[in-house]
PDB file of C-alpha atoms in Angstrom:
ATOM      1  CA  MET A  28      -0.174  -0.116   0.260  1.00 66.00           C
ATOM      2  CA  LEU A  29       1.595   3.287  -1.101  1.00 77.00           C
ATOM      3  CA  LEU A  30       1.289   5.954   1.812  1.00 84.00           C
ATOM      4  CA  PRO A  31       0.954   9.849   1.609  1.00 89.00           C
ATOM      5  CA  ALA A  32       3.900  12.231   2.844  1.00 91.00           C
ATOM      6  CA  LYS A  33       2.705  13.069   6.185  1.00 93.00           C
ATOM      7  CA  SER A  34       2.939  16.655   5.180  1.00 94.00           C
ATOM      8  CA  GLU A  35       0.086  16.691   2.488  1.00 96.00           C
ATOM      9  CA  VAL A  36      -1.407  14.259   5.127  1.00 95.00           C
ATOM     10  CA  ALA A  37      -1.155  17.208   8.122  1.00 96.00           C
ATOM     11  CA  ARG A  38      -2.281  19.738   5.511  1.00 97.00           C
ATOM     12  CA  GLN A  39      -5.494  18.245   4.358  1.00 97.00           C
ATOM     13  CA  LEU A  40      -6.455  17.484   8.382  1.00 97.00           C
ATOM     14  CA  ARG A  41      -6.038  21.448   8.682  1.00 97.00           C
ATOM     15  CA  ARG A  42      -8.086  22.006   5.357  1.00 98.00           C
ATOM     16  CA  TYR A  43     -10.444  19.460   6.986  1.00 98.00           C
ATOM     17  CA  ARG A  44     -11.160  21.201  10.451  1.00 97.00           C
ATOM     18  CA  ALA A  45     -10.717  24.571   9.615  1.00 97.00           C
ATOM     19  CA  TRP A  46     -13.906  23.859   6.789  1.00 97.00           C
ATOM     20  CA  GLU A  47     -15.790  21.365   9.597  1.00 97.00           C
ATOM     21  CA  ARG A  48     -15.826  24.694  12.123  1.00 97.00           C
ATOM     22  CA  ALA A  49     -16.953  27.251   9.198  1.00 97.00           C
ATOM     23  CA  MET A  50     -19.712  24.410   8.468  1.00 96.00           C
ATOM     24  CA  LEU A  51     -20.939  24.172  11.642  1.00 96.00           C
ATOM     25  CA  ALA A  52     -20.583  27.824  12.280  1.00 97.00           C
ATOM     26  CA  ALA A  53     -22.774  28.810   9.374  1.00 96.00           C
ATOM     27  CA  PRO A  54     -24.892  25.150   8.248  1.00 94.00           C
ATOM     28  CA  ALA A  55     -27.487  27.336   6.053  1.00 96.00           C
ATOM     29  CA  ASP A  56     -24.084  28.267   3.535  1.00 96.00           C
ATOM     30  CA  ARG A  57     -24.068  25.941   0.746  1.00 97.00           C
ATOM     31  CA  THR A  58     -20.962  27.148  -0.231  1.00 97.00           C
ATOM     32  CA  VAL A  59     -19.636  26.423   2.663  1.00 97.00           C
ATOM     33  CA  ARG A  60     -20.803  23.067   3.261  1.00 96.00           C
ATOM     34  CA  ALA A  61     -19.931  21.576  -0.445  1.00 97.00           C
ATOM     35  CA  THR A  62     -16.365  22.897   0.487  1.00 97.00           C
ATOM     36  CA  PHE A  63     -16.688  21.233   3.582  1.00 97.00           C
ATOM     37  CA  GLU A  64     -17.727  17.890   1.840  1.00 97.00           C
ATOM     38  CA  ASP A  65     -15.358  18.265  -0.991  1.00 97.00           C
ATOM     39  CA  THR A  66     -12.568  18.129   1.526  1.00 97.00           C
ATOM     40  CA  GLY A  67     -14.111  15.374   3.683  1.00 97.00           C
ATOM     41  CA  TYR A  68     -13.642  13.423   0.249  1.00 97.00           C
ATOM     42  CA  THR A  69     -10.046  14.405  -0.643  1.00 96.00           C
ATOM     43  CA  LEU A  70      -9.422  12.826   2.887  1.00 96.00           C
ATOM     44  CA  CYS A  71     -11.247   9.929   2.167  1.00 96.00           C
ATOM     45  CA  VAL A  72      -9.284   9.400  -0.953  1.00 95.00           C
ATOM     46  CA  LEU A  73      -6.231  10.410   0.386  1.00 95.00           C
ATOM     47  CA  MET A  74      -6.236   8.169   3.551  1.00 93.00           C
ATOM     48  CA  GLY A  75      -8.502   4.865   1.656  1.00 92.00           C
ATOM     49  CA  LYS A  76     -11.378   5.357   3.905  1.00 93.00           C
ATOM     50  CA  ARG A  77     -15.059   5.721   3.244  1.00 94.00           C
ATOM     51  CA  CYS A  78     -16.531   8.277   5.887  1.00 95.00           C
ATOM     52  CA  ALA A  79     -14.906  11.675   6.235  1.00 96.00           C
ATOM     53  CA  ARG A  80     -14.850  10.710  10.097  1.00 96.00           C
ATOM     54  CA  GLU A  81     -12.697   7.692   9.429  1.00 95.00           C
ATOM     55  CA  ALA A  82     -10.618   9.515   7.392  1.00 96.00           C
ATOM     56  CA  ALA A  83     -10.133  12.360   9.953  1.00 97.00           C
ATOM     57  CA  ASP A  84      -9.316   9.742  12.709  1.00 95.00           C
ATOM     58  CA  ALA A  85      -7.086   7.714  10.268  1.00 93.00           C
ATOM     59  CA  ALA A  86      -5.289  11.318   9.199  1.00 95.00           C
ATOM     60  CA  GLU A  87      -4.328  11.730  13.140  1.00 95.00           C
ATOM     61  CA  ARG A  88      -3.722   8.261  13.892  1.00 92.00           C
ATOM     62  CA  PHE A  89      -1.031   8.363  11.009  1.00 92.00           C
ATOM     63  CA  LEU A  90       0.478  11.439  11.850  1.00 93.00           C
ATOM     64  CA  ARG A  91       1.280  10.359  15.309  1.00 92.00           C
ATOM     65  CA  ILE A  92       2.879   6.818  14.239  1.00 88.00           C
ATOM     66  CA  THR A  93       5.824   5.740  12.108  1.00 83.00           C
ATOM     67  CA  PRO A  94       4.500   5.006   8.436  1.00 78.00           C
ATOM     68  CA  ALA A  95       5.397   0.868   9.142  1.00 81.00           C
ATOM     69  CA  ALA A  96       3.246   1.082  12.586  1.00 82.00           C
ATOM     70  CA  TYR A  97       0.357   2.234  10.730  1.00 83.00           C
ATOM     71  CA  LEU A  98       0.477  -0.146   7.903  1.00 81.00           C
ATOM     72  CA  GLN A  99       1.276  -2.723  10.560  1.00 83.00           C
ATOM     73  CA  GLU A 100      -2.031  -1.168  12.526  1.00 80.00           C
ATOM     74  CA  GLN A 101      -3.907  -1.494   9.304  1.00 79.00           C
ATOM     75  CA  ASP A 102      -2.892  -4.863   8.770  1.00 77.00           C
ATOM     76  CA  GLU A 103      -4.667  -6.249  11.909  1.00 72.00           C
ATOM     77  CA  ARG A 104      -7.694  -4.840  11.181  1.00 65.00           C
ATOM     78  CA  PRO A 105     -10.459  -7.451  10.395  1.00 61.00           C
ATOM     79  CA  ARG A 106     -11.494  -7.052   6.993  1.00 56.00           C
ATOM     80  CA  THR A 107     -15.512  -7.832   6.031  1.00 57.00           C
ATOM     81  CA  ALA A 108     -16.359  -9.700   2.805  1.00 53.00           C
ATOM     82  CA  SER A 109     -17.196  -7.476  -0.271  1.00 52.00           C
ATOM     83  CA  VAL A 110     -18.474 -10.620  -2.265  1.00 53.00           C
ATOM     84  CA  SER A 111     -21.393 -12.261  -1.326  1.00 55.00           C
ATOM     85  CA  PRO A 112     -21.434 -16.067  -1.159  1.00 59.00           C
ATOM     86  CA  ARG A 113     -22.876 -17.838  -4.418  1.00 59.00           C
ATOM     87  CA  ARG A 114     -26.351 -19.536  -4.451  1.00 65.00           C
ATOM     88  CA  GLY A 115     -27.246 -22.360  -5.963  1.00 60.00           C
ATOM     89  CA  PRO A 116     -24.737 -25.880  -6.773  1.00 61.00           C
ATOM     90  CA  PRO A 117     -21.139 -25.494  -7.878  1.00 60.00           C
ATOM     91  CA  ARG A 118     -20.686 -24.836 -11.784  1.00 62.00           C
ATOM     92  CA  SER A 119     -19.716 -28.267 -12.613  1.00 61.00           C
ATOM     93  CA  ARG A 120     -22.752 -30.073 -11.094  1.00 57.00           C
ATOM     94  CA  ARG A 121     -25.435 -28.026 -12.666  1.00 56.00           C
ATOM     95  CA  ARG A 122     -27.148 -29.787 -15.459  1.00 60.00           C
ATOM     96  CA  ARG A 123     -27.885 -27.838 -18.520  1.00 61.00           C
ATOM     97  CA  PHE A 124     -31.125 -28.318 -20.514  1.00 60.00           C
ATOM     98  CA  HIS A 125     -30.868 -28.231 -24.209  1.00 62.00           C
ATOM     99  CA  ALA A 126     -34.025 -27.397 -26.167  1.00 66.00           C
ATOM    100  CA  GLY A 127     -35.692 -30.476 -28.375  1.00 63.00           C
ATOM    101  CA  ARG A 128     -34.331 -33.466 -26.003  1.00 56.00           C
TER     102      ARG A 128
END
């Protein structure tokens, strides 16, 4: 897994937190909300997470520890299966019916 530069993570995390404060101060402002959501998305992509809060937490952990320790921590986390199990008999045992027979 490639890791981003710590300076870039720190910069994006500062930007995310600043826009988070601005969004909380003016929740009705659509421009502020859109920019906050954009910074959250950038942080998600940078940290490889699906949720902006998870990405912010991951960025804070990444900045606190060494890159090797961060990678080891990520490898130890349980992963959920993204592919649902197939239903039905295995392909080799399926019967095929041909029309007209």
